[in-house]
Coordinates of N, CA and C and ligand atoms in Angstrom, one line a residue:
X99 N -83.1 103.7 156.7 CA -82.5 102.4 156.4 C -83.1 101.4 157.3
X100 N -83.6 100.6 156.8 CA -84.6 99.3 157.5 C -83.4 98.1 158.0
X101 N -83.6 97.4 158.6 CA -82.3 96.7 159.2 C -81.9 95.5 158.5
X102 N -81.1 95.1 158.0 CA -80.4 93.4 157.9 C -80.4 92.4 158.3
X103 N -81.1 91.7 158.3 CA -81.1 90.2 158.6 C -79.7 89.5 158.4
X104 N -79.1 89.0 159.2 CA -77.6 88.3 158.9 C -78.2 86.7 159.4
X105 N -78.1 85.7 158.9 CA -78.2 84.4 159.1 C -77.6 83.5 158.7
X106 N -76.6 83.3 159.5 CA -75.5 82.4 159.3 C -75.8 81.2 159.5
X107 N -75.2 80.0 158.5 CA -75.1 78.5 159.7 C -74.2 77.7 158.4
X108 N -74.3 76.8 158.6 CA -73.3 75.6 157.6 C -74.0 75.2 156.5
X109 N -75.4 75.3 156.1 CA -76.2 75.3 155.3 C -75.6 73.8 154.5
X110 N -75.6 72.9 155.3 CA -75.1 71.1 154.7 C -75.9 70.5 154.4
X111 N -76.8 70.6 153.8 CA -77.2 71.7 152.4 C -78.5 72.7 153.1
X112 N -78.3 73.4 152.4 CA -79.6 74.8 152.7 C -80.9 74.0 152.3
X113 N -82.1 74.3 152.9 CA -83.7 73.7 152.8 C -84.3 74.1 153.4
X114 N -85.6 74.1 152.8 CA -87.0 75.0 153.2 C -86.8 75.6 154.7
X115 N -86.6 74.8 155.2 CA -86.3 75.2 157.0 C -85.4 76.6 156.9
X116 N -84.4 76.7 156.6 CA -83.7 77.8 156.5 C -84.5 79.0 155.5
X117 N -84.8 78.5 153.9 CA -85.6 79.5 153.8 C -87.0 80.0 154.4
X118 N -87.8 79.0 154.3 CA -89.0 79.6 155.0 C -88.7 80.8 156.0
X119 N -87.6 80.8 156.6 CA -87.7 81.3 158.2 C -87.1 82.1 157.8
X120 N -86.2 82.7 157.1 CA -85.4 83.9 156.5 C -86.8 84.8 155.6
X121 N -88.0 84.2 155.1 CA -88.6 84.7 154.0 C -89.5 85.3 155.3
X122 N -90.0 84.6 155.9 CA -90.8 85.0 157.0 C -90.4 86.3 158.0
X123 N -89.4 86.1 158.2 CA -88.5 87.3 158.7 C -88.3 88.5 157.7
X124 N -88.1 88.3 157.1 CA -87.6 89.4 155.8 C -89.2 90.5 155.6
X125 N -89.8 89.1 155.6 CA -91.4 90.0 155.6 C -92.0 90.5 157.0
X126 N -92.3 89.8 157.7 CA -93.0 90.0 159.2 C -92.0 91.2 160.2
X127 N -90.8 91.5 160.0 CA -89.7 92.0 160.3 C -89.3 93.5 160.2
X128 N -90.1 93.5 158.7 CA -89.8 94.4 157.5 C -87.9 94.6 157.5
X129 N -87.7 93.6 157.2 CA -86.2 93.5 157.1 C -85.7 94.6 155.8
X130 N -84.5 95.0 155.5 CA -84.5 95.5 153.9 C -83.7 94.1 153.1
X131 N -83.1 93.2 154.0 CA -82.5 92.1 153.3 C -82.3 90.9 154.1
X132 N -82.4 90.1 153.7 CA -81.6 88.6 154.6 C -80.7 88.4 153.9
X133 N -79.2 88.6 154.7 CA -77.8 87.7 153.9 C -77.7 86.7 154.6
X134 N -77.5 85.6 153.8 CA -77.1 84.1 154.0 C -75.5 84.1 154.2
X135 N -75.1 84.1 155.3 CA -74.0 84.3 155.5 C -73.2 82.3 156.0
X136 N -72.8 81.6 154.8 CA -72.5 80.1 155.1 C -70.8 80.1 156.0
X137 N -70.9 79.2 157.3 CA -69.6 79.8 157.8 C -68.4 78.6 157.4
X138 N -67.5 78.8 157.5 CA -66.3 78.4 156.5 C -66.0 76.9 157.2
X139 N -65.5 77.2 158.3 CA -64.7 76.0 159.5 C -65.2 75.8 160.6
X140 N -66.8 75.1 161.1 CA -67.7 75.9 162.1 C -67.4 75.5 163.5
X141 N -66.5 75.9 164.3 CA -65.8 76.0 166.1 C -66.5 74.8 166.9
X142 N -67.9 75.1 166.6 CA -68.5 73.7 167.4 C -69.0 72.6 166.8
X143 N -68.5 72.4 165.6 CA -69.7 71.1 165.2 C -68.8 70.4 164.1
X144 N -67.3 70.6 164.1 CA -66.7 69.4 163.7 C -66.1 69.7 162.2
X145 N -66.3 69.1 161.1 CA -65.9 69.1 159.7 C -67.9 69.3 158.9
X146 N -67.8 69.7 158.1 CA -68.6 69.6 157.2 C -68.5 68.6 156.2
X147 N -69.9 68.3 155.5 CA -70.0 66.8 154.3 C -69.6 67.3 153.0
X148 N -70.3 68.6 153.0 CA -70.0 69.3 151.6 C -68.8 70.5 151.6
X149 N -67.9 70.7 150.4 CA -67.1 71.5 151.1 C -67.7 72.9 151.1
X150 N -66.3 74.0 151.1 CA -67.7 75.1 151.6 C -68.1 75.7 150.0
X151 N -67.4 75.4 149.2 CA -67.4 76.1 147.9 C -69.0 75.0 147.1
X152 N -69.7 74.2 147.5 CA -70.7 73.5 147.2 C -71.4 74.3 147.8
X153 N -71.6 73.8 149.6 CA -72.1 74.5 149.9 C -72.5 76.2 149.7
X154 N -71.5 76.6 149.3 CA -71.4 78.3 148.7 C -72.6 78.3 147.7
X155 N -72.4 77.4 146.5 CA -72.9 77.4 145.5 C -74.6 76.6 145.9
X156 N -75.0 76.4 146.9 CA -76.1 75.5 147.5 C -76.6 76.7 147.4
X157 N -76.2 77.7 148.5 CA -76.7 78.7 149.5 C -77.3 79.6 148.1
X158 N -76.5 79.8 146.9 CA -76.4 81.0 145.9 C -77.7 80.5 144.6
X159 N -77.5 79.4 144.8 CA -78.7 78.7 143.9 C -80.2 78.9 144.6
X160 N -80.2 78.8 145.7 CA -81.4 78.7 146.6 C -82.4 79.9 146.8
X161 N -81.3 81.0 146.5 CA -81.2 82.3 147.3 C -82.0 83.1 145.9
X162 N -81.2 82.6 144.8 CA -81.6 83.6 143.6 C -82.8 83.8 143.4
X163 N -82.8 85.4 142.9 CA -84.5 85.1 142.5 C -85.2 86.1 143.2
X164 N -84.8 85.8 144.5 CA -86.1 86.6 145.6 C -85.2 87.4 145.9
X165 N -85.9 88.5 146.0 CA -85.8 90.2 146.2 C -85.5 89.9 147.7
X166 N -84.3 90.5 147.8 CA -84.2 91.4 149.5 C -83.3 89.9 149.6
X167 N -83.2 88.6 149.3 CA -82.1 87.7 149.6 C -80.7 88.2 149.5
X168 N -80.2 88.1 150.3 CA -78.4 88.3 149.4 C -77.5 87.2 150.0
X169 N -76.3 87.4 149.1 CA -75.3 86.0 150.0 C -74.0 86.8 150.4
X170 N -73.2 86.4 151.4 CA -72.0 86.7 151.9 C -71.2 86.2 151.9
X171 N -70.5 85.6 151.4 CA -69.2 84.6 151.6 C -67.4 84.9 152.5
X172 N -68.4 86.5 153.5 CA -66.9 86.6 154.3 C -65.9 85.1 155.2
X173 N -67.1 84.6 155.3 CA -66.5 83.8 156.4 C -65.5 82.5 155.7
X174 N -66.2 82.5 154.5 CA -65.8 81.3 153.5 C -64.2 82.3 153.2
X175 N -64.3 83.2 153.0 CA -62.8 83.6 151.9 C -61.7 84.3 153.6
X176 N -62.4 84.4 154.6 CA -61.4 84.4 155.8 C -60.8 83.3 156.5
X177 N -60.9 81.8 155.9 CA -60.1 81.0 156.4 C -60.5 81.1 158.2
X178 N -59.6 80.0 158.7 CA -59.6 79.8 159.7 C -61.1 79.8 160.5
X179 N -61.1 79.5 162.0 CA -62.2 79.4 162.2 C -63.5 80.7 162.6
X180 N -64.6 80.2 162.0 CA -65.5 80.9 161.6 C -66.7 81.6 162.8
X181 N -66.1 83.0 163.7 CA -66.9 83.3 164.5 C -67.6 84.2 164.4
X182 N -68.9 83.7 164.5 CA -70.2 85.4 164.1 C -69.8 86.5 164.8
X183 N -68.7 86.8 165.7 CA -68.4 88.5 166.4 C -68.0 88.8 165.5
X184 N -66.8 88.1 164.6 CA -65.9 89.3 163.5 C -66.7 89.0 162.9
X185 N -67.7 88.2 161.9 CA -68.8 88.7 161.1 C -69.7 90.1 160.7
X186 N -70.5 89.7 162.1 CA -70.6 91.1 162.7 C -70.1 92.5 162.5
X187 N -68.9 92.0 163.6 CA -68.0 93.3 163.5 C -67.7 94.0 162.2
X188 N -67.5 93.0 161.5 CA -67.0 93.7 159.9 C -68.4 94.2 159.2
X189 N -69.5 93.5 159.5 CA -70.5 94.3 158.9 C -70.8 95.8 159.4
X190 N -70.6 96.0 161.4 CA -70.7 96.9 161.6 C -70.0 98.4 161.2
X191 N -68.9 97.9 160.9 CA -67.9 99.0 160.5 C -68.0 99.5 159.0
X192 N -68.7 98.2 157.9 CA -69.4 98.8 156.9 C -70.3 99.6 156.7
X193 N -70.9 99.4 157.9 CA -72.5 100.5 157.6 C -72.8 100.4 159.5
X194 N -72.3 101.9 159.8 CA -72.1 102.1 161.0 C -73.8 102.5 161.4
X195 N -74.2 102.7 161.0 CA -75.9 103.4 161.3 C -76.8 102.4 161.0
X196 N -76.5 101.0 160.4 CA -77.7 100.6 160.1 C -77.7 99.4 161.1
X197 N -79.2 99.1 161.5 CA -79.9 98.2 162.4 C -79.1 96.4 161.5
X198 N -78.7 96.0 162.4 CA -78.3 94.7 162.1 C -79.0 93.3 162.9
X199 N -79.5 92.4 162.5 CA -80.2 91.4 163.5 C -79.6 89.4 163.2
X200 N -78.9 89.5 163.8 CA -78.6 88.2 163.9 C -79.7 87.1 163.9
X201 N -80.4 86.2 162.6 CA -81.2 85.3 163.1 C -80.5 83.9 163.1
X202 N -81.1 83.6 164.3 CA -80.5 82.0 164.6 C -82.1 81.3 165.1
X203 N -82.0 80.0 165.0 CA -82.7 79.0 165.6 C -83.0 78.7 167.1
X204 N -83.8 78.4 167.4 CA -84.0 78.6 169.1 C -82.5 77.6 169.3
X205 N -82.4 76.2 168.7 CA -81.5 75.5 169.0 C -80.2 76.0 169.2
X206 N -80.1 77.1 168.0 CA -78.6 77.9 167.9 C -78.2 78.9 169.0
X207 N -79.7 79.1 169.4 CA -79.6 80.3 170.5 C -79.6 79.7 171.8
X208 N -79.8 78.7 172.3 CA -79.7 78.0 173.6 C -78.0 77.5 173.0
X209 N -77.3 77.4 172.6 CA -76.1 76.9 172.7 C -74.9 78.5 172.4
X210 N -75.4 79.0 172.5 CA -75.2 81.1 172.6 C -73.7 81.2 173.2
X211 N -73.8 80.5 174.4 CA -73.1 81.0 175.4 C -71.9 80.4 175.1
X212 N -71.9 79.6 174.5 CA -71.0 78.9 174.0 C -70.1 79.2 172.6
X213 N -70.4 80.4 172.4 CA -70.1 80.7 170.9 C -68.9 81.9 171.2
X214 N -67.8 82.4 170.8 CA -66.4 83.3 170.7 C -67.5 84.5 171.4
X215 N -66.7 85.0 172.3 CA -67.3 86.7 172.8 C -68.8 86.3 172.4
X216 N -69.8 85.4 173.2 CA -70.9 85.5 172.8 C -71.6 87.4 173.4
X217 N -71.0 87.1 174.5 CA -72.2 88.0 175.4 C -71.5 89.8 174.3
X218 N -70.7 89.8 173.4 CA -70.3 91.2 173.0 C -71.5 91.0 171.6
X219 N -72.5 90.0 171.2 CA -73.1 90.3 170.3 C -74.0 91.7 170.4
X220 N -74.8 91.3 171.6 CA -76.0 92.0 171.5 C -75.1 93.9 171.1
X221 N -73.8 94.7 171.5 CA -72.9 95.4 171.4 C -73.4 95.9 169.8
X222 N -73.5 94.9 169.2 CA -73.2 95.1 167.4 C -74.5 94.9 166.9
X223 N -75.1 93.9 167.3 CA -76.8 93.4 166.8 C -77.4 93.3 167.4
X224 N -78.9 93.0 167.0 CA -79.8 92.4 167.7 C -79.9 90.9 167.4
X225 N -80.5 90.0 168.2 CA -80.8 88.9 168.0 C -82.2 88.3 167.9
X226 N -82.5 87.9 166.4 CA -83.7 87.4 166.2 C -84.1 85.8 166.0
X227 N -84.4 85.1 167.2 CA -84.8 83.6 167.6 C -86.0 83.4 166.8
X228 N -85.7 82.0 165.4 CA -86.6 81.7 165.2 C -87.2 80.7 165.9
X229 N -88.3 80.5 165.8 CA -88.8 78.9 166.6 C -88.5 77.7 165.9
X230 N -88.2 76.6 166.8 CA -88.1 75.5 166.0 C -88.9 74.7 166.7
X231 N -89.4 73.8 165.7 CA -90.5 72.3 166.5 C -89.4 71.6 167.7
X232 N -90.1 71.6 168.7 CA -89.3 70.8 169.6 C -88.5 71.7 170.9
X233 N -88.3 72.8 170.2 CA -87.4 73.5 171.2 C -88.1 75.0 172.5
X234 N -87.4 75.0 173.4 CA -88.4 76.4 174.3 C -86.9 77.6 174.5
X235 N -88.1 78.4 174.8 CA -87.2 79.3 175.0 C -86.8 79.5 176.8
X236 N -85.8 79.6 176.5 CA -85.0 79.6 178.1 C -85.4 80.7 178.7
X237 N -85.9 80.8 180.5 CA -86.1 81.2 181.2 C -85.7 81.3 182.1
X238 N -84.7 80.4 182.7 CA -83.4 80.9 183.9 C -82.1 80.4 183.2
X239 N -81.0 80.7 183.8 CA -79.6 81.2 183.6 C -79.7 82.4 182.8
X240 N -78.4 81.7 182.0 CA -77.6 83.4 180.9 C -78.9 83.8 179.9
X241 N -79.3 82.7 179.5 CA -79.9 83.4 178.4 C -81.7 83.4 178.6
X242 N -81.9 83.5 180.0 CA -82.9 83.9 180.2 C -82.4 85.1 181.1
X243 N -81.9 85.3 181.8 CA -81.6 86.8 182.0 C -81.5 87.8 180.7
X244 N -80.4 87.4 179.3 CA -80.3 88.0 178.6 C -81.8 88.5 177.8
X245 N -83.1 87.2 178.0 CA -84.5 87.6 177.7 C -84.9 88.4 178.4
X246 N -85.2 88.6 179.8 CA -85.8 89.3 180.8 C -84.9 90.9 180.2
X247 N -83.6 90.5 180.4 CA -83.1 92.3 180.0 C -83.4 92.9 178.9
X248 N -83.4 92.2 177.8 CA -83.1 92.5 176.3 C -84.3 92.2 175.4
X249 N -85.3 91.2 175.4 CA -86.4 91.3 175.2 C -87.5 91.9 174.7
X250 N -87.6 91.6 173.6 CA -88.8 92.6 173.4 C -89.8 92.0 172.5
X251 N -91.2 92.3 172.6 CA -92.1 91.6 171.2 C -92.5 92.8 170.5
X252 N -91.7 93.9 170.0 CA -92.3 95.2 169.4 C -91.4 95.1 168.5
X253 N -91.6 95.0 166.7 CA -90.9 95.1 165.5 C -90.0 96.0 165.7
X254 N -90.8 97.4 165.9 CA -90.2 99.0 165.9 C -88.7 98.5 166.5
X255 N -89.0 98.3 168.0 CA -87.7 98.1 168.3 C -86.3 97.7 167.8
X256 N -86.4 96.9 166.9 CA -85.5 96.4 166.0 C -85.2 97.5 164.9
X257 N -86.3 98.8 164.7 CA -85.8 99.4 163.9 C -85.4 100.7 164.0
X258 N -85.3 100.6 165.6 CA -85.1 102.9 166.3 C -83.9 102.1 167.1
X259 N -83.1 101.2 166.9 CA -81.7 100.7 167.5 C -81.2 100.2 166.4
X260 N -79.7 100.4 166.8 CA -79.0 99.5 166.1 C -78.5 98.3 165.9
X261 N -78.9 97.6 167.3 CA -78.2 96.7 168.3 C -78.8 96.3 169.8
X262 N -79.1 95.3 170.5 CA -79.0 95.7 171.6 C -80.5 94.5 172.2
X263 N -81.6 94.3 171.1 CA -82.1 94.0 171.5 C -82.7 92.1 171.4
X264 N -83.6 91.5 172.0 CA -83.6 90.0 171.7 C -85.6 89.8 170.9
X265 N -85.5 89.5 170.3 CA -87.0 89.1 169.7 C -87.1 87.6 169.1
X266 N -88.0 87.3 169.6 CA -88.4 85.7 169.5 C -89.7 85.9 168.4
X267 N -89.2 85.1 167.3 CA -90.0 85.2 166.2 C -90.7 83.7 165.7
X268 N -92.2 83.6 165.9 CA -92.6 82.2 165.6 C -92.7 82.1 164.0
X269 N -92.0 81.6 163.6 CA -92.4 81.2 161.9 C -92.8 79.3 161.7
X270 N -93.4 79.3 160.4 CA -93.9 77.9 160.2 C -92.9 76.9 160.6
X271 N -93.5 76.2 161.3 CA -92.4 75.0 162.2 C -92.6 74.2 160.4
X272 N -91.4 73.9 160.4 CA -91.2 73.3 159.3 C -89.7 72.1 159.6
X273 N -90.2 71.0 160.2 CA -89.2 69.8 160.8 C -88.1 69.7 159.6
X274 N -87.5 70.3 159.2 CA -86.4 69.9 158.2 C -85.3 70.4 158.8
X275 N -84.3 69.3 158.5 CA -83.2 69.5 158.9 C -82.1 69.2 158.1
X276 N -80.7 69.5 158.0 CA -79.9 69.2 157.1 C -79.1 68.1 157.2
X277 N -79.3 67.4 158.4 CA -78.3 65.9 159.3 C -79.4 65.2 158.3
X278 N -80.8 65.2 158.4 CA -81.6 64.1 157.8 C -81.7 64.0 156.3
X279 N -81.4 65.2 156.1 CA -81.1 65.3 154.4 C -80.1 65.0 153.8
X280 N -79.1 64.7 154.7 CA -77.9 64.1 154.0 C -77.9 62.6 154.7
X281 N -78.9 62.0 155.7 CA -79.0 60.7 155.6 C -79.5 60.4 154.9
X282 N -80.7 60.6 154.3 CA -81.8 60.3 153.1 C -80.6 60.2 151.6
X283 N -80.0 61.0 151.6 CA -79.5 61.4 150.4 C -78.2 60.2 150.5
X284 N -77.5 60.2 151.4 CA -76.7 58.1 151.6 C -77.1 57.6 151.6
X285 N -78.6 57.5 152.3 CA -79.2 56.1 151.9 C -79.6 55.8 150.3
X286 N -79.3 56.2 149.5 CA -80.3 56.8 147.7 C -82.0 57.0 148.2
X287 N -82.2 57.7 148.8 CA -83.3 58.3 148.8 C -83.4 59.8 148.1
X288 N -84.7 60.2 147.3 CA -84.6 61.5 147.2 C -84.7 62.7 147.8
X289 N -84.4 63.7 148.2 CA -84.6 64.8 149.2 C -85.5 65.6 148.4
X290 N -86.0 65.3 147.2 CA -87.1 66.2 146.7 C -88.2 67.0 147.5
X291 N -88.7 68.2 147.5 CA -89.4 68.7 147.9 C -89.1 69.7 149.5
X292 N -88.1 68.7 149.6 CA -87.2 69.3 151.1 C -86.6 70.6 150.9
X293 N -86.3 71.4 149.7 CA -85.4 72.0 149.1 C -85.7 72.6 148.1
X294 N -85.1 73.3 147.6 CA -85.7 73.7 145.9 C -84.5 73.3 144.7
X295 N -85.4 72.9 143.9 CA -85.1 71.7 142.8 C -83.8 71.8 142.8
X296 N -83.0 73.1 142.5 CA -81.7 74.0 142.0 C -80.5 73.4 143.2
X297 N -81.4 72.6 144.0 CA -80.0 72.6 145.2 C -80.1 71.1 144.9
X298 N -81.1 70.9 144.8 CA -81.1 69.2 144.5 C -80.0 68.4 143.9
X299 N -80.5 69.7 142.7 CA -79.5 69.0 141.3 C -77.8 69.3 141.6
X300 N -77.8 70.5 142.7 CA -76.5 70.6 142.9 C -75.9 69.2 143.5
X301 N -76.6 68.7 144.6 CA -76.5 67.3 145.7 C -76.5 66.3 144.4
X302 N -76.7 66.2 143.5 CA -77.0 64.9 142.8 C -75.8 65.3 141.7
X303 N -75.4 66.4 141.3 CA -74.1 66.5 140.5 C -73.6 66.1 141.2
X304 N -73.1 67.1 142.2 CA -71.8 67.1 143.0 C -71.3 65.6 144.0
X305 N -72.5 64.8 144.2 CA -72.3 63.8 145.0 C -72.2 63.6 145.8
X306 N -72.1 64.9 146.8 CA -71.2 65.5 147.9 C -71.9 64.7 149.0
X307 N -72.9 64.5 149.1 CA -73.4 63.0 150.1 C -73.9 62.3 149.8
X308 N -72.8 61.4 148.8 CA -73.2 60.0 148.2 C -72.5 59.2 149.6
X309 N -72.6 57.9 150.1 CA -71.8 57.2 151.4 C -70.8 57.1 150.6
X310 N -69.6 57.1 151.2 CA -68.5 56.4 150.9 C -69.0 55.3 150.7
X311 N -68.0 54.4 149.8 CA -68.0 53.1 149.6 C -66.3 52.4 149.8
X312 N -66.6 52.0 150.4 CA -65.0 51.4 151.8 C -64.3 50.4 150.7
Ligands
ATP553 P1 -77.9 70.2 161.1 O1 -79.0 69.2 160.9 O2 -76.6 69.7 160.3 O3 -77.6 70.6 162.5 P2 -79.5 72.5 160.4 O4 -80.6 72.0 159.6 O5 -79.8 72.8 161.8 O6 -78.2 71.5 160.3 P3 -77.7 74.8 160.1 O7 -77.0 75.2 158.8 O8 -76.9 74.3 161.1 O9 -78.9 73.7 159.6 O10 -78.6 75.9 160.6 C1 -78.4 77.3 160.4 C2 -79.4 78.1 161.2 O11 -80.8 77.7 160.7 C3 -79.4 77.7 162.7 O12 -79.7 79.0 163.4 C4 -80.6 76.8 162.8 O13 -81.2 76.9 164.1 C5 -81.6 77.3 161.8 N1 -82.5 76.3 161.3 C6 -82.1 75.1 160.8 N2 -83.2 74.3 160.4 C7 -84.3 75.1 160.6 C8 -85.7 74.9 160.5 N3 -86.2 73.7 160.0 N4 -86.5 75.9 160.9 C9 -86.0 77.0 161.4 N5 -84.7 77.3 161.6 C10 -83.8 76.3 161.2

């Protein structure tokens, strides 16, 4: 059994930045799947623009198609607020033998420490840092000890564990982000090309970041 990719975030709206770096992973990784896991009510970063049932259907439009993608919607139908340990945890207890890897963003991963029972992840998964333009990887405090301890640049490793270890993965720096896509998209600009067409057309039905008008 080859390991899981789990990659959570708010996907306000999902774009190339997210997939590229899931597709990259999936392949370079030899993952058996990336689940897009979109989280419901997210602890540190306030309200979301879209609700999650758009965003659901963002994440599901985006996703289709390509082999080895899947989507999750535990976090969306568990209410309350949305912490990747019981994510995790509930995956663990589904499939107790199989290798599980948490991918996040360098940016996601320097703010780590800060996340519910962060330090019980490595316990359940591994964690896979993608790179982002702009960001380094930390070298003193928590989560450069957690590199020094847990670290490793060998694929294998991620696949003779279940859990346990940290791999920093460079995929195509691709500057997209979802704060700037939903400014473009208030200002009436188009987000074309940022995304694939299918999510577009969801943002342009749904309206979901047209500006208010006061
Ligand atoms: P926002 O601009 O609202 O902060 P975002 O574009 O960072 O959103 P999220 O849904 O918060 O998107 O991100 C989910 C995960 O994807 C995080 O781990 C984040 O680091 C990662 N990520 C986001 N954009 C990119 C990108 N362009 N390249 C690689 N990883 C990305």
């Amino acid at each position: 059994m080859r390991p899981v990719g789990v990659f959570g975030g708010t996907f306000d709206p999902i774009h190339y930045g997210h997939l590229r770096s899931a597709f990259e992973m999936l392949q370079a990784l030899r993952f058996e799947e990336v689940c897009f896991m979109p989280c419901g009510d997210p602890p540190h970063r306030g309200k979301t623009y879209a609700n999650a049932e758009q965003r659901l259907r963002m994440v599901e439009v985006a996703t289709s198609g390509q082999d080895g993608f899947i989507v999750d919607d535990r976090e969306l139908r568990r209410g309350g607020p949305s912490y990747t340990i019981d994510s995790l945890l509930g995956l663990r207890e589904e499939s107790p033998d199989r290798a599980l890897g948490l991918i996040v963003g360098m940016d996601a991963f320097l703010g780590l420490p800060a996340w519910h029972r962060w330090n019980e992840i490595l316990d359940v998964a591994h964690i896979v840092v993608a790179h982002r333009p702009g960001w380094k990887a930390p070298d003193i405090g928590p989560l450069g000890d957690l590199i020094t301890n847990f670290g490793t640049h060998r694929v294998d490793d991620l696949h003779s564990a279940t859990h346990g270890r940290i791999h920093i993965h460079a995929v195509t720096q691709l500057e997209i982000s979802s704060t700037e896509i939903r400014d473009l998209v208030a200002a009436g600009r188009d987000p074309r090309f940022l995304m694939p067409d299918a999510v577009r057309d969801e943002i342009e039905n749904s309206g979901c970041y047209a500006r208010e008008i006061l």
